[in-house]
Short mmCIF file of C-alpha atoms and ligand atoms in Angstrom, two decimals:
data_model
loop_
_atom_site.label_atom_id
_atom_site.label_comp_id
_atom_site.label_asym_id
_atom_site.label_seq_id
_atom_site.Cartn_x
_atom_site.Cartn_y
_atom_site.Cartn_z
CA MET W 1 -4.11 11.53 27.81
CA ALA W 2 -3.82 7.80 26.10
CA ASP W 3 0.02 6.60 25.05
CA TRP W 4 -1.68 7.11 21.55
CA GLN W 5 -2.93 11.14 22.26
CA ALA W 6 0.71 11.68 22.77
CA TRP W 7 1.15 10.93 18.81
CA LYS W 8 -1.60 12.91 17.65
CA LYS W 9 -0.20 15.46 16.37
CA GLU W 10 -2.53 18.41 14.61
CA ALA W 11 0.30 20.27 12.73
CA ALA W 12 1.78 19.98 10.08
CA TYR W 13 5.63 19.38 10.04
CA ILE W 14 7.35 21.83 7.28
CA GLY W 15 11.24 22.57 7.68
CA GLY W 16 11.60 21.20 11.25
CA ALA W 17 9.01 23.19 13.00
CA TRP W 18 5.48 22.37 13.38
CA ILE W 19 2.69 24.89 11.94
CA GLY W 20 -0.99 25.27 10.82
CA ALA W 21 -2.20 26.30 7.67
CA ASP W 22 -2.00 30.16 6.71
CA SER W 23 -5.90 30.30 5.93
CA GLY W 24 -5.66 28.86 9.83
CA LYS W 25 -8.40 26.76 8.84
CA THR W 26 -8.80 22.68 10.26
CA ILE W 27 -9.99 19.15 9.20
CA ASP W 28 -11.24 17.32 11.24
CA VAL W 29 -10.09 13.62 12.09
CA THR W 30 -13.45 11.11 12.85
CA ASN W 31 -12.70 7.50 14.28
CA PRO W 32 -15.23 5.14 11.94
CA ALA W 33 -15.57 2.55 14.46
CA THR W 34 -17.50 5.63 16.93
CA GLY W 35 -18.07 8.75 14.44
CA GLU W 36 -16.79 10.36 17.14
CA VAL W 37 -14.12 13.49 16.27
CA ILE W 38 -10.79 12.61 17.59
CA GLY W 39 -8.78 15.88 16.61
CA THR W 40 -8.09 18.00 13.74
CA VAL W 41 -5.51 18.54 11.07
CA PRO W 42 -4.25 21.93 8.86
CA ALA W 43 -6.63 22.39 5.52
CA CYS W 44 -2.68 23.16 3.88
CA GLY W 45 -2.17 23.99 0.04
CA SER W 46 -0.51 25.33 -2.89
CA GLU W 47 1.80 27.68 -0.39
CA GLU W 48 2.82 25.48 2.45
CA THR W 49 3.54 22.70 -0.20
CA ALA W 50 5.77 25.10 -1.74
CA ARG W 51 7.93 26.31 1.96
CA ALA W 52 8.07 22.34 2.35
CA VAL W 53 9.62 21.47 -1.29
CA GLU W 54 12.00 24.93 -0.50
CA ALA W 55 12.51 23.73 3.02
CA ALA W 56 13.32 19.72 1.18
CA ALA W 57 15.42 21.45 -1.30
CA ALA W 58 17.84 22.94 0.82
CA ALA W 59 17.96 20.11 3.02
CA LEU W 60 18.93 18.16 0.24
CA PRO W 61 23.33 18.91 -0.89
CA ASP W 62 24.22 18.28 3.44
CA PHE W 63 21.75 14.99 3.51
CA ALA W 64 22.77 13.42 0.42
CA ALA W 65 26.46 14.26 1.47
CA LEU W 66 25.82 12.50 5.13
CA SER W 67 28.22 9.50 5.46
CA LEU W 68 26.35 6.07 4.33
CA MET W 69 26.76 5.11 7.92
CA ASP W 70 25.13 8.17 9.76
CA ARG W 71 22.71 7.23 7.38
CA VAL W 72 22.41 4.10 8.11
CA GLY W 73 22.76 4.87 11.99
CA LEU W 74 19.44 7.14 11.50
CA LEU W 75 17.69 4.12 9.88
CA TRP W 76 18.16 2.04 12.56
CA LYS W 77 17.43 4.97 15.46
CA LEU W 78 14.03 5.21 13.04
CA HIS W 79 13.34 1.64 13.35
CA ASP W 80 13.74 1.43 17.25
CA ALA W 81 11.59 4.23 17.77
CA LEU W 82 9.14 2.59 15.78
CA MET W 83 8.95 -0.72 17.51
CA ASP W 84 9.48 0.90 21.13
CA ASN W 85 6.27 2.67 20.25
CA GLN W 86 4.78 0.10 18.35
CA ALA W 87 1.70 -0.44 20.80
CA ALA W 88 0.60 3.74 20.92
CA LEU W 89 0.90 4.07 17.16
CA ALA W 90 -1.39 1.13 16.48
CA GLU W 91 -3.69 1.86 18.75
CA LEU W 92 -3.63 5.44 17.03
CA LEU W 93 -3.55 3.75 13.58
CA THR W 94 -6.75 1.85 14.88
CA VAL W 95 -8.94 4.42 16.00
CA GLU W 96 -8.24 6.98 12.73
CA MET W 97 -8.56 3.87 10.56
CA GLY W 98 -10.49 0.97 12.18
CA LYS W 99 -8.78 -1.52 11.75
CA PRO W 100 -8.62 -4.38 14.61
CA LEU W 101 -5.39 -3.22 16.82
CA ALA W 102 -3.45 -6.84 15.65
CA GLU W 103 -3.47 -5.56 12.06
CA ALA W 104 -2.37 -2.12 13.08
CA LYS W 105 0.33 -3.86 15.54
CA GLY W 106 1.53 -5.98 12.69
CA GLU W 107 1.45 -2.79 10.26
CA ILE W 108 3.64 -1.09 12.46
CA ALA W 109 6.20 -3.93 12.71
CA ILE W 110 6.48 -4.20 9.17
CA GLY W 111 7.02 -0.25 8.17
CA ALA W 112 10.10 -1.33 10.86
CA GLN W 113 11.26 -3.84 8.81
CA TYR W 114 10.93 -1.66 5.85
CA VAL W 115 13.44 0.78 7.44
CA ARG W 116 15.32 -1.73 8.67
CA TRP W 117 15.71 -3.55 5.26
CA PHE W 118 16.36 -0.43 3.45
CA ALA W 119 19.27 0.42 5.74
CA GLU W 120 20.89 -2.69 5.04
CA GLU W 121 20.05 -2.36 1.41
CA ALA W 122 21.50 0.83 1.13
CA ARG W 123 25.04 -0.66 1.89
CA ARG W 124 24.83 -1.81 -0.89
CA ALA W 125 23.87 0.46 -3.73
CA LYS W 126 26.68 -0.30 -6.02
CA GLY W 127 27.57 1.36 -9.53
CA GLU W 128 29.99 -0.61 -11.78
CA ILE W 129 32.53 -0.66 -14.09
CA VAL W 130 31.86 -1.75 -17.05
CA PRO W 131 34.33 -3.22 -19.91
CA ALA W 132 35.08 -0.45 -22.48
CA GLY W 133 35.01 -1.42 -26.31
CA VAL W 134 37.98 0.67 -26.94
CA THR W 135 41.41 0.31 -25.51
CA GLY W 136 42.29 3.48 -22.89
CA ARG W 137 38.32 3.90 -22.10
CA ARG W 138 36.47 2.79 -18.11
CA ILE W 139 33.38 3.33 -18.07
CA LEU W 140 32.19 4.16 -14.70
CA VAL W 141 28.43 3.80 -13.86
CA THR W 142 27.78 5.59 -10.40
CA LYS W 143 24.42 5.54 -8.14
CA HIS W 144 22.78 9.29 -6.97
CA PRO W 145 19.82 10.24 -4.97
CA ILE W 146 17.23 11.73 -7.09
CA GLY W 147 16.86 14.60 -5.09
CA VAL W 148 13.40 15.83 -3.15
CA VAL W 149 10.84 13.30 -3.09
CA GLY W 150 7.38 14.06 -3.30
CA MET W 151 4.72 11.51 -1.71
CA ILE W 152 0.65 11.17 -1.61
CA THR W 153 -0.61 7.77 0.46
CA PRO W 154 -4.24 6.25 1.09
CA TRP W 155 -6.04 5.41 4.03
CA ASN W 156 -5.78 1.84 4.33
CA PHE W 157 -2.38 1.29 5.35
CA PRO W 158 -1.69 5.25 6.85
CA SER W 159 1.98 4.33 7.96
CA SER W 160 2.99 1.60 5.87
CA MET W 161 2.82 2.73 2.66
CA LEU W 162 4.46 5.62 3.96
CA ALA W 163 7.30 3.27 5.32
CA ARG W 164 7.91 1.62 1.65
CA LYS W 165 8.80 5.03 0.76
CA ILE W 166 10.45 6.92 3.28
CA ALA W 167 12.97 4.06 4.07
CA PRO W 168 14.05 4.45 0.72
CA ALA W 169 14.35 7.98 0.19
CA LEU W 170 16.11 8.63 3.31
CA ALA W 171 18.38 5.33 2.81
CA VAL W 172 19.72 6.98 -0.04
CA GLY W 173 19.83 10.99 0.69
CA CYS W 174 16.67 12.30 -0.61
CA PRO W 175 14.47 14.21 1.30
CA VAL W 176 10.72 13.51 1.47
CA VAL W 177 7.20 15.57 1.18
CA ALA W 178 4.77 14.04 1.98
CA LYS W 179 0.82 14.05 2.79
CA PRO W 180 -0.92 11.11 3.91
CA ALA W 181 -4.30 10.44 2.94
CA THR W 182 -7.12 13.08 5.05
CA ALA W 183 -9.28 10.84 6.34
CA THR W 184 -5.92 9.48 8.29
CA PRO W 185 -3.41 11.86 9.14
CA TYR W 186 -2.12 10.87 11.90
CA SER W 187 0.13 7.64 11.15
CA GLY W 188 1.61 9.36 8.84
CA LEU W 189 2.12 12.82 10.58
CA ALA W 190 4.04 9.99 13.10
CA TRP W 191 6.76 9.55 10.82
CA ALA W 192 7.34 13.40 10.95
CA ALA W 193 7.31 13.08 14.54
CA LEU W 194 9.84 10.10 14.60
CA ALA W 195 12.14 11.57 12.66
CA GLU W 196 12.24 14.80 14.57
CA GLU W 197 12.78 12.45 17.47
CA VAL W 198 15.17 10.29 16.17
CA GLY W 199 17.51 13.61 14.66
CA TYR W 200 16.72 14.03 11.07
CA GLY W 201 17.57 18.04 10.45
CA PRO W 202 15.13 20.44 9.38
CA GLY W 203 13.54 19.70 5.67
CA VAL W 204 14.21 16.52 5.44
CA VAL W 205 11.24 14.78 6.13
CA ASN W 206 8.06 17.65 6.04
CA VAL W 207 4.54 15.80 6.35
CA LEU W 208 1.59 18.26 5.66
CA THR W 209 -1.71 17.59 5.34
CA GLY W 210 -5.06 19.53 3.56
CA SER W 211 -5.80 19.77 -0.02
CA ALA W 212 -5.17 16.39 -2.15
CA ARG W 213 -5.54 19.14 -5.71
CA LYS W 214 -3.50 21.80 -3.74
CA ILE W 215 -1.04 19.69 -2.42
CA ALA W 216 0.19 17.43 -5.62
CA GLY W 217 -0.45 20.52 -7.78
CA ALA W 218 2.65 22.42 -6.07
CA MET W 219 4.23 19.40 -6.32
CA MET W 220 3.73 18.62 -9.49
CA ASP W 221 4.60 22.57 -10.59
CA ASP W 222 7.84 22.47 -8.85
CA ALA W 223 10.85 21.37 -10.79
CA ARG W 224 13.12 20.42 -7.56
CA VAL W 225 10.82 17.71 -7.14
CA ARG W 226 12.26 14.80 -8.98
CA LYS W 227 9.91 11.58 -7.99
CA ILE W 228 6.28 11.32 -7.11
CA THR W 229 6.11 8.03 -5.45
CA PHE W 230 1.53 7.78 -5.33
CA THR W 231 -0.24 4.80 -3.72
CA GLY W 232 -4.22 4.67 -4.34
CA SER W 233 -6.54 4.59 -6.89
CA THR W 234 -5.75 4.01 -10.90
CA GLU W 235 -7.73 7.12 -11.29
CA VAL W 236 -5.49 9.68 -9.59
CA GLY W 237 -2.67 7.63 -10.63
CA LYS W 238 -3.37 8.30 -13.93
CA GLU W 239 -3.55 12.45 -13.32
CA LEU W 240 -0.33 12.16 -11.60
CA ILE W 241 1.69 10.46 -14.22
CA ARG W 242 -0.40 13.07 -16.92
CA GLN W 243 0.27 15.86 -14.35
CA SER W 244 4.31 14.85 -13.97
CA ALA W 245 4.63 15.45 -17.64
CA ASP W 246 5.27 18.83 -17.56
CA THR W 247 8.74 18.78 -15.40
CA VAL W 248 9.47 15.33 -16.24
CA LYS W 249 9.85 13.48 -13.26
CA LYS W 250 10.38 9.82 -11.88
CA VAL W 251 7.31 8.44 -10.88
CA SER W 252 6.53 4.72 -8.92
CA MET W 253 2.49 4.18 -8.57
CA GLU W 254 1.06 1.49 -6.92
CA LEU W 255 -2.66 1.13 -7.81
CA GLY W 256 -5.97 -0.31 -7.04
CA GLY W 257 -5.90 -4.22 -8.11
CA ASN W 258 -8.29 -6.46 -8.60
CA ALA W 259 -6.49 -10.11 -7.33
CA PRO W 260 -7.80 -13.04 -8.69
CA PHE W 261 -7.49 -16.35 -5.74
CA ILE W 262 -7.66 -19.44 -7.90
CA VAL W 263 -8.36 -23.17 -6.64
CA PHE W 264 -7.38 -25.99 -7.87
CA ASP W 265 -8.87 -29.13 -7.21
CA ASP W 266 -5.46 -30.77 -6.31
CA ALA W 267 -5.60 -27.87 -3.32
CA ASP W 268 -4.63 -28.62 0.43
CA LEU W 269 -8.41 -27.65 0.58
CA ASN W 270 -8.21 -25.95 4.56
CA ALA W 271 -4.76 -24.04 3.31
CA ALA W 272 -7.12 -22.99 0.78
CA VAL W 273 -9.63 -22.13 2.92
CA GLU W 274 -6.92 -20.04 5.18
CA GLY W 275 -5.58 -18.75 2.62
CA ALA W 276 -8.92 -16.94 1.09
CA MET W 277 -9.59 -15.79 4.73
CA VAL W 278 -6.63 -14.02 5.23
CA SER W 279 -6.30 -12.24 1.37
CA LYS W 280 -10.09 -11.54 1.30
CA TYR W 281 -11.58 -10.31 4.74
CA ARG W 282 -7.97 -8.70 6.30
CA ASN W 283 -8.53 -5.05 7.09
CA SER W 284 -12.03 -5.94 6.03
CA GLY W 285 -11.68 -6.18 2.82
CA GLN W 286 -9.46 -3.09 1.96
CA THR W 287 -6.75 -4.03 0.10
CA CYS W 288 -5.35 -3.61 -2.87
CA VAL W 289 -3.78 -7.19 -3.03
CA CYS W 290 -7.23 -8.49 -1.28
CA ALA W 291 -8.94 -11.48 -3.24
CA ASN W 292 -11.61 -9.62 -5.02
CA ARG W 293 -12.33 -12.57 -7.22
CA ILE W 294 -12.62 -16.03 -5.39
CA TYR W 295 -12.35 -19.34 -8.79
CA VAL W 296 -13.34 -22.71 -7.65
CA GLN W 297 -12.30 -25.71 -9.78
CA GLY W 298 -15.90 -28.08 -10.23
CA GLY W 299 -14.18 -30.55 -8.31
CA ILE W 300 -13.39 -29.11 -4.94
CA HIS W 301 -15.79 -25.78 -4.83
CA ASP W 302 -18.60 -26.80 -2.93
CA ALA W 303 -16.21 -28.32 -0.03
CA PHE W 304 -14.45 -25.19 -0.51
CA VAL W 305 -17.49 -23.23 -0.07
CA GLU W 306 -18.97 -24.76 2.77
CA LYS W 307 -15.68 -24.19 5.10
CA LEU W 308 -15.40 -20.03 3.27
CA VAL W 309 -19.18 -19.38 4.70
CA GLU W 310 -18.33 -21.44 8.02
CA LYS W 311 -15.12 -20.19 8.95
CA THR W 312 -16.89 -16.35 7.45
CA ARG W 313 -19.35 -16.47 10.09
CA ALA W 314 -17.38 -16.70 12.58
CA MET W 315 -15.80 -13.72 11.90
CA LYS W 316 -16.33 -11.20 15.40
CA VAL W 317 -16.64 -7.89 13.81
CA GLY W 318 -17.01 -4.78 15.61
CA ASP W 319 -14.81 -1.91 16.87
CA GLY W 320 -10.96 -2.84 16.30
CA ARG W 321 -10.14 -1.74 19.93
CA GLU W 322 -11.85 -4.48 21.15
CA ASP W 323 -10.57 -8.06 22.00
CA GLY W 324 -11.05 -10.90 19.92
CA VAL W 325 -12.76 -8.45 16.89
CA VAL W 326 -11.22 -9.47 12.95
CA GLN W 327 -13.15 -6.97 10.72
CA GLY W 328 -13.91 -3.42 12.26
CA PRO W 329 -15.71 -1.24 10.31
CA LEU W 330 -15.48 0.26 6.80
CA ILE W 331 -13.86 3.44 6.04
CA ASP W 332 -16.78 6.01 5.70
CA ALA W 333 -20.38 5.35 4.06
CA ASP W 334 -19.29 5.90 0.25
CA ALA W 335 -17.34 2.56 1.11
CA VAL W 336 -20.48 0.63 2.15
CA ALA W 337 -22.29 2.34 -0.50
CA LYS W 338 -19.63 0.57 -3.30
CA VAL W 339 -20.46 -2.42 -1.29
CA GLU W 340 -23.93 -2.45 -1.83
CA ASP W 341 -23.78 -1.44 -5.28
CA LEU W 342 -21.81 -4.04 -6.19
CA LEU W 343 -24.10 -6.49 -4.37
CA GLY W 344 -27.10 -5.61 -5.49
CA ASP W 345 -25.33 -5.97 -9.66
CA ALA W 346 -24.96 -9.24 -8.47
CA LYS W 347 -27.52 -10.71 -7.02
CA ASP W 348 -29.62 -9.38 -9.94
CA LYS W 349 -27.85 -11.44 -12.54
CA GLY W 350 -27.87 -14.50 -10.91
CA ALA W 351 -25.80 -14.98 -7.15
CA HIS W 352 -26.69 -16.20 -4.59
CA VAL W 353 -26.44 -15.01 -1.13
CA GLU W 354 -24.60 -17.47 1.18
CA CYS W 355 -24.42 -15.46 3.88
CA GLY W 356 -23.59 -11.88 4.97
CA GLY W 357 -25.48 -9.89 2.51
CA ALA W 358 -26.15 -6.67 4.64
CA PRO W 359 -24.77 -3.46 6.60
CA HIS W 360 -24.15 -4.94 10.12
CA ASP W 361 -26.83 -4.89 13.13
CA LEU W 362 -23.66 -2.10 14.64
CA GLY W 363 -24.40 0.04 12.45
CA GLY W 364 -22.61 3.23 11.24
CA THR W 365 -19.97 1.36 8.24
CA PHE W 366 -20.26 -1.84 9.35
CA TYR W 367 -20.80 -4.50 6.93
CA GLU W 368 -21.43 -7.84 7.29
CA PRO W 369 -18.93 -10.33 5.84
CA THR W 370 -20.66 -11.80 2.80
CA VAL W 371 -20.53 -14.98 0.18
CA LEU W 372 -21.19 -15.04 -2.45
CA THR W 373 -21.83 -18.36 -5.28
CA GLY W 374 -23.15 -18.77 -8.70
CA CYS W 375 -20.81 -15.51 -9.56
CA THR W 376 -19.99 -14.45 -13.55
CA GLN W 377 -18.13 -12.16 -15.56
CA ASP W 378 -19.94 -10.30 -15.99
CA MET W 379 -21.08 -9.33 -13.08
CA ALA W 380 -19.46 -5.87 -12.40
CA PHE W 381 -17.22 -6.06 -9.33
CA ALA W 382 -15.39 -8.77 -12.00
CA GLN W 383 -14.21 -5.44 -13.46
CA ASP W 384 -13.93 -3.36 -10.32
CA GLU W 385 -11.66 -3.56 -7.20
CA ILE W 386 -14.33 -4.44 -4.38
CA PHE W 387 -12.63 -2.92 -1.60
CA GLY W 388 -14.84 -4.80 1.05
CA PRO W 389 -15.77 -7.52 2.51
CA LEU W 390 -17.61 -9.09 0.30
CA ALA W 391 -16.14 -12.56 -0.85
CA PRO W 392 -17.66 -13.95 -5.10
CA VAL W 393 -17.47 -17.25 -5.61
CA PHE W 394 -16.86 -18.06 -8.94
CA LYS W 395 -16.76 -21.97 -10.83
CA PHE W 396 -14.30 -22.97 -13.57
CA ASP W 397 -13.91 -26.14 -15.26
CA THR W 398 -9.85 -26.08 -17.13
CA GLU W 399 -7.04 -24.22 -15.67
CA GLU W 400 -7.16 -22.40 -19.09
CA GLU W 401 -10.64 -20.72 -18.77
CA ALA W 402 -9.20 -20.07 -15.17
CA ILE W 403 -6.60 -18.46 -16.26
CA ALA W 404 -8.02 -16.39 -19.27
CA MET W 405 -11.07 -15.43 -16.98
CA ALA W 406 -8.29 -14.37 -14.11
CA ASN W 407 -6.04 -11.90 -16.54
CA ASP W 408 -9.68 -10.86 -18.04
CA THR W 409 -9.73 -6.93 -16.53
CA VAL W 410 -7.12 -4.43 -16.68
CA PHE W 411 -5.49 -4.13 -13.06
CA GLY W 412 -2.79 -6.59 -12.96
CA LEU W 413 -1.35 -6.29 -9.09
CA ALA W 414 -1.85 -10.08 -6.91
CA SER W 415 -2.78 -12.70 -8.06
CA TYR W 416 -3.30 -15.94 -5.43
CA ALA W 417 -3.63 -20.00 -6.48
CA TYR W 418 -3.39 -23.05 -4.29
CA THR W 419 -2.49 -26.05 -6.09
CA GLN W 420 0.25 -29.07 -4.97
CA ASP W 421 1.02 -29.11 -9.20
CA LEU W 422 4.17 -27.72 -9.67
CA GLY W 423 4.40 -27.08 -13.02
CA ARG W 424 1.09 -25.66 -13.13
CA ALA W 425 2.33 -23.18 -10.36
CA PHE W 426 5.37 -22.56 -13.21
CA ARG W 427 2.71 -22.24 -15.87
CA LEU W 428 0.64 -19.83 -14.18
CA ASN W 429 3.53 -17.65 -12.94
CA GLU W 430 3.76 -17.28 -17.09
CA GLY W 431 0.36 -16.71 -17.65
CA LEU W 432 -1.14 -14.68 -15.04
CA GLN W 433 -0.25 -11.38 -15.72
CA TYR W 434 -0.10 -10.15 -12.79
CA GLY W 435 3.24 -8.65 -10.57
CA MET W 436 2.53 -10.46 -8.01
CA ILE W 437 1.94 -14.41 -7.41
CA GLY W 438 1.10 -16.39 -4.30
CA ILE W 439 1.04 -20.05 -4.72
CA ASN W 440 -0.47 -21.84 -1.46
CA SER W 441 0.04 -18.68 0.02
CA GLY W 442 -2.76 -15.55 0.43
CA LEU W 443 -0.67 -13.25 2.26
CA ILE W 444 2.40 -12.31 0.79
CA THR W 445 3.73 -8.86 1.21
CA THR W 446 7.06 -9.01 2.58
CA VAL W 447 10.49 -6.85 2.50
CA GLU W 448 12.52 -8.99 0.51
CA ALA W 449 10.09 -8.82 -2.28
CA PRO W 450 9.71 -6.13 -5.32
CA PHE W 451 6.01 -5.11 -4.26
CA GLY W 452 3.95 -3.81 -7.32
CA GLY W 453 1.22 -4.33 -10.37
CA VAL W 454 1.93 -4.33 -14.08
CA LYS W 455 -0.95 -3.23 -16.45
CA GLU W 456 -2.93 -0.16 -15.01
CA SER W 457 -1.91 -1.33 -11.51
CA GLY W 458 1.27 1.16 -11.34
CA LEU W 459 4.58 1.42 -12.20
CA GLY W 460 7.79 0.77 -10.08
CA LYS W 461 8.81 -1.85 -7.06
CA GLU W 462 8.42 -0.85 -3.62
CA GLY W 463 10.54 -3.40 -0.61
CA GLY W 464 13.52 -5.53 -2.25
CA SER W 465 16.06 -4.14 -3.86
CA GLN W 466 13.90 -2.75 -6.51
CA GLY W 467 13.08 -0.68 -4.43
CA LEU W 468 15.69 1.56 -3.46
CA GLU W 469 16.53 1.93 -7.42
CA ASP W 470 13.49 3.86 -7.56
CA TYR W 471 15.08 6.51 -5.17
CA LEU W 472 18.19 6.32 -7.33
CA GLU W 473 19.67 8.04 -10.65
CA THR W 474 21.95 6.60 -12.22
CA LYS W 475 25.39 8.16 -14.44
CA TYR W 476 27.84 6.62 -16.77
CA VAL W 477 31.65 8.38 -16.95
CA CYS W 478 33.72 7.64 -19.93
CA ILE W 479 36.96 8.09 -18.69
CA ASP W 480 39.48 8.76 -21.76
CA GLY W 481 43.13 9.72 -22.34
CA ILE W 482 44.78 9.13 -19.15
P1 LIG E 1 -7.22 7.67 -3.53
O1 LIG E 1 -8.90 8.05 -3.51
O2 LIG E 1 -6.35 7.62 -4.88
O3 LIG E 1 -6.23 8.37 -2.93
C1 LIG E 1 -5.40 8.30 -1.98
C2 LIG E 1 -4.04 9.61 -1.79
O4 LIG E 1 -4.26 10.48 -3.14
C3 LIG E 1 -4.91 10.48 -0.88
O5 LIG E 1 -3.70 10.76 -0.28
C4 LIG E 1 -5.57 11.43 -1.70
O6 LIG E 1 -6.04 12.66 -0.49
C5 LIG E 1 -4.80 11.75 -2.75
N1 LIG E 1 -5.88 12.30 -3.67
C6 LIG E 1 -6.95 12.23 -4.28
N2 LIG E 1 -7.41 13.37 -5.59
C7 LIG E 1 -6.16 13.46 -5.85
C8 LIG E 1 -5.22 14.09 -6.87
N3 LIG E 1 -6.56 14.47 -7.79
N4 LIG E 1 -4.65 14.43 -6.83
C9 LIG E 1 -3.85 14.05 -5.99
N5 LIG E 1 -4.11 13.46 -5.22
C10 LIG E 1 -5.35 12.70 -4.78
O7 LIG E 1 -7.21 6.37 -3.36
P2 LIG E 1 -7.49 5.65 -1.90
O8 LIG E 1 -9.58 5.61 -2.03
O9 LIG E 1 -7.06 6.48 -0.29
O10 LIG E 1 -6.89 4.57 -1.68
C11 LIG E 1 -8.12 2.80 -1.77
C12 LIG E 1 -6.95 2.97 -3.54
O11 LIG E 1 -5.49 2.96 -3.56
C13 LIG E 1 -7.73 1.78 -3.98
O12 LIG E 1 -6.91 1.56 -5.21
C14 LIG E 1 -6.50 1.28 -3.03
O13 LIG E 1 -6.50 -0.60 -4.53
C15 LIG E 1 -5.07 1.61 -3.57
N6 LIG E 1 -3.95 0.68 -2.99
C16 LIG E 1 -2.80 0.40 -3.97
C17 LIG E 1 -1.46 -0.58 -2.70
C18 LIG E 1 -0.45 -0.60 -3.91
O14 LIG E 1 -0.11 -0.73 -3.33
N7 LIG E 1 -1.04 -1.02 -5.39
C19 LIG E 1 -1.95 -0.37 -1.78
C20 LIG E 1 -2.44 0.48 -0.84
C21 LIG E 1 -4.25 0.95 -1.39
P3 LIG E 1 -6.98 12.88 0.56
O15 LIG E 1 -7.25 12.43 1.10
O16 LIG E 1 -7.12 14.20 0.40
O17 LIG E 1 -8.12 12.97 -0.96
#
């Protein structure tokens, strides 16, 4: 048995036990590169979720009371367990999701970094003593774990999206009930196996697979779940925000993006092309921070397009486990259909295909990396997230025009700009309505910084000190008469 198969858990983990669905039903899991069924997971629903919440609620008092250094020590072990098993966990991820092995290894490593970061930040979850306005009074502000946290995550980063939620929750003493995406459940279930291996007690980490609506519904209905943290589409996020109202849960929402990537005439051309390549094509274009619209100023436009096309043509497409592959398959047939629809719409409205523009000869859900020029704001991808290897280039003249076009969307997650003008960099920071701005960088995710969006891209932050704060409740104590 290959190492990755040892991590392929075909059961849900609830209250410290590996279980099947009450109904006995299972769901097939497929390798998108081959179409082969690689295993099954339980089709859990409301009942199993209720038991997971019960187990988490029962674990809460003891886990929250664990000493800080015991909690930190468990996170160190979790970090080491991830890195000791990096290769196997990465292969599991590639087999169920399709991304190139090097990217999968990077994902496991960044997940481990989040664990280490939050182990460090847990030691700084400080309160304050605030000067009181009245003599004899003392005002204390203290921080406390919010309680049981429900987590729902997508398929595009099946391991690290959970890392950014599980690590801060465990760091401050919150038990977890997690539901990974149905397309990629094994990387989520691996978190339960890791937690079991390093010694988290029963009920502290629960992971279950199955019906999204039933599992989410049971989390939402239960008042003991004090927080819901979700990464996924804006559509589902909005539904969860509505549902959270009945029990007034705290919510963190990491939702869709529509990132502008702006290249000014004064940019370093090679750096801008490198940045566009990594921002656009990482994970075959299936990241929430992928460049969705590439705006290039008139003076540098043609040189930029020439180099972008040359590099795009040179990309090796294939099974993520093959040497040299930098672009895997799309997750499923719907993802291919969406790319085709957006491409057709753009061509009808006058866009020109510079390279690619069709399903790949490899068949299945492989798609040719594609560059389009002559793109305009009336094309559907100016508003919609592409989530595929389609790079639309728009030409612009002035900074004001670029900022206006960049902001012309309901989304506000990541944005990028290439320029050597520091004054412009500050103006962009002030003018771009985005939670994250990369100046001369196409890859900005890092554990030390607060990752998150504004507008319809979400609420709350992951990473940074803000990422811990989201799992804490603030209390104020007024001490008088002593
Ligand atoms: P999705 O369809 O919203 O699914 C995400 C998760 O929600 C999955 O676990 C899914 O379960 C579950 N879900 C689906 N319908 C649900 C419902 N009615 N109630 C509760 N849960 C439900 O999104 P996706 O297609 O997997 O992921 C792509 C989206 O995620 C993109 O929009 C992308 O931009 C966004 N994303 C955002 C970030 C960020 O940090 N802002 C990061 C990564 C991805 P099933 O798998 O069982 O359907």
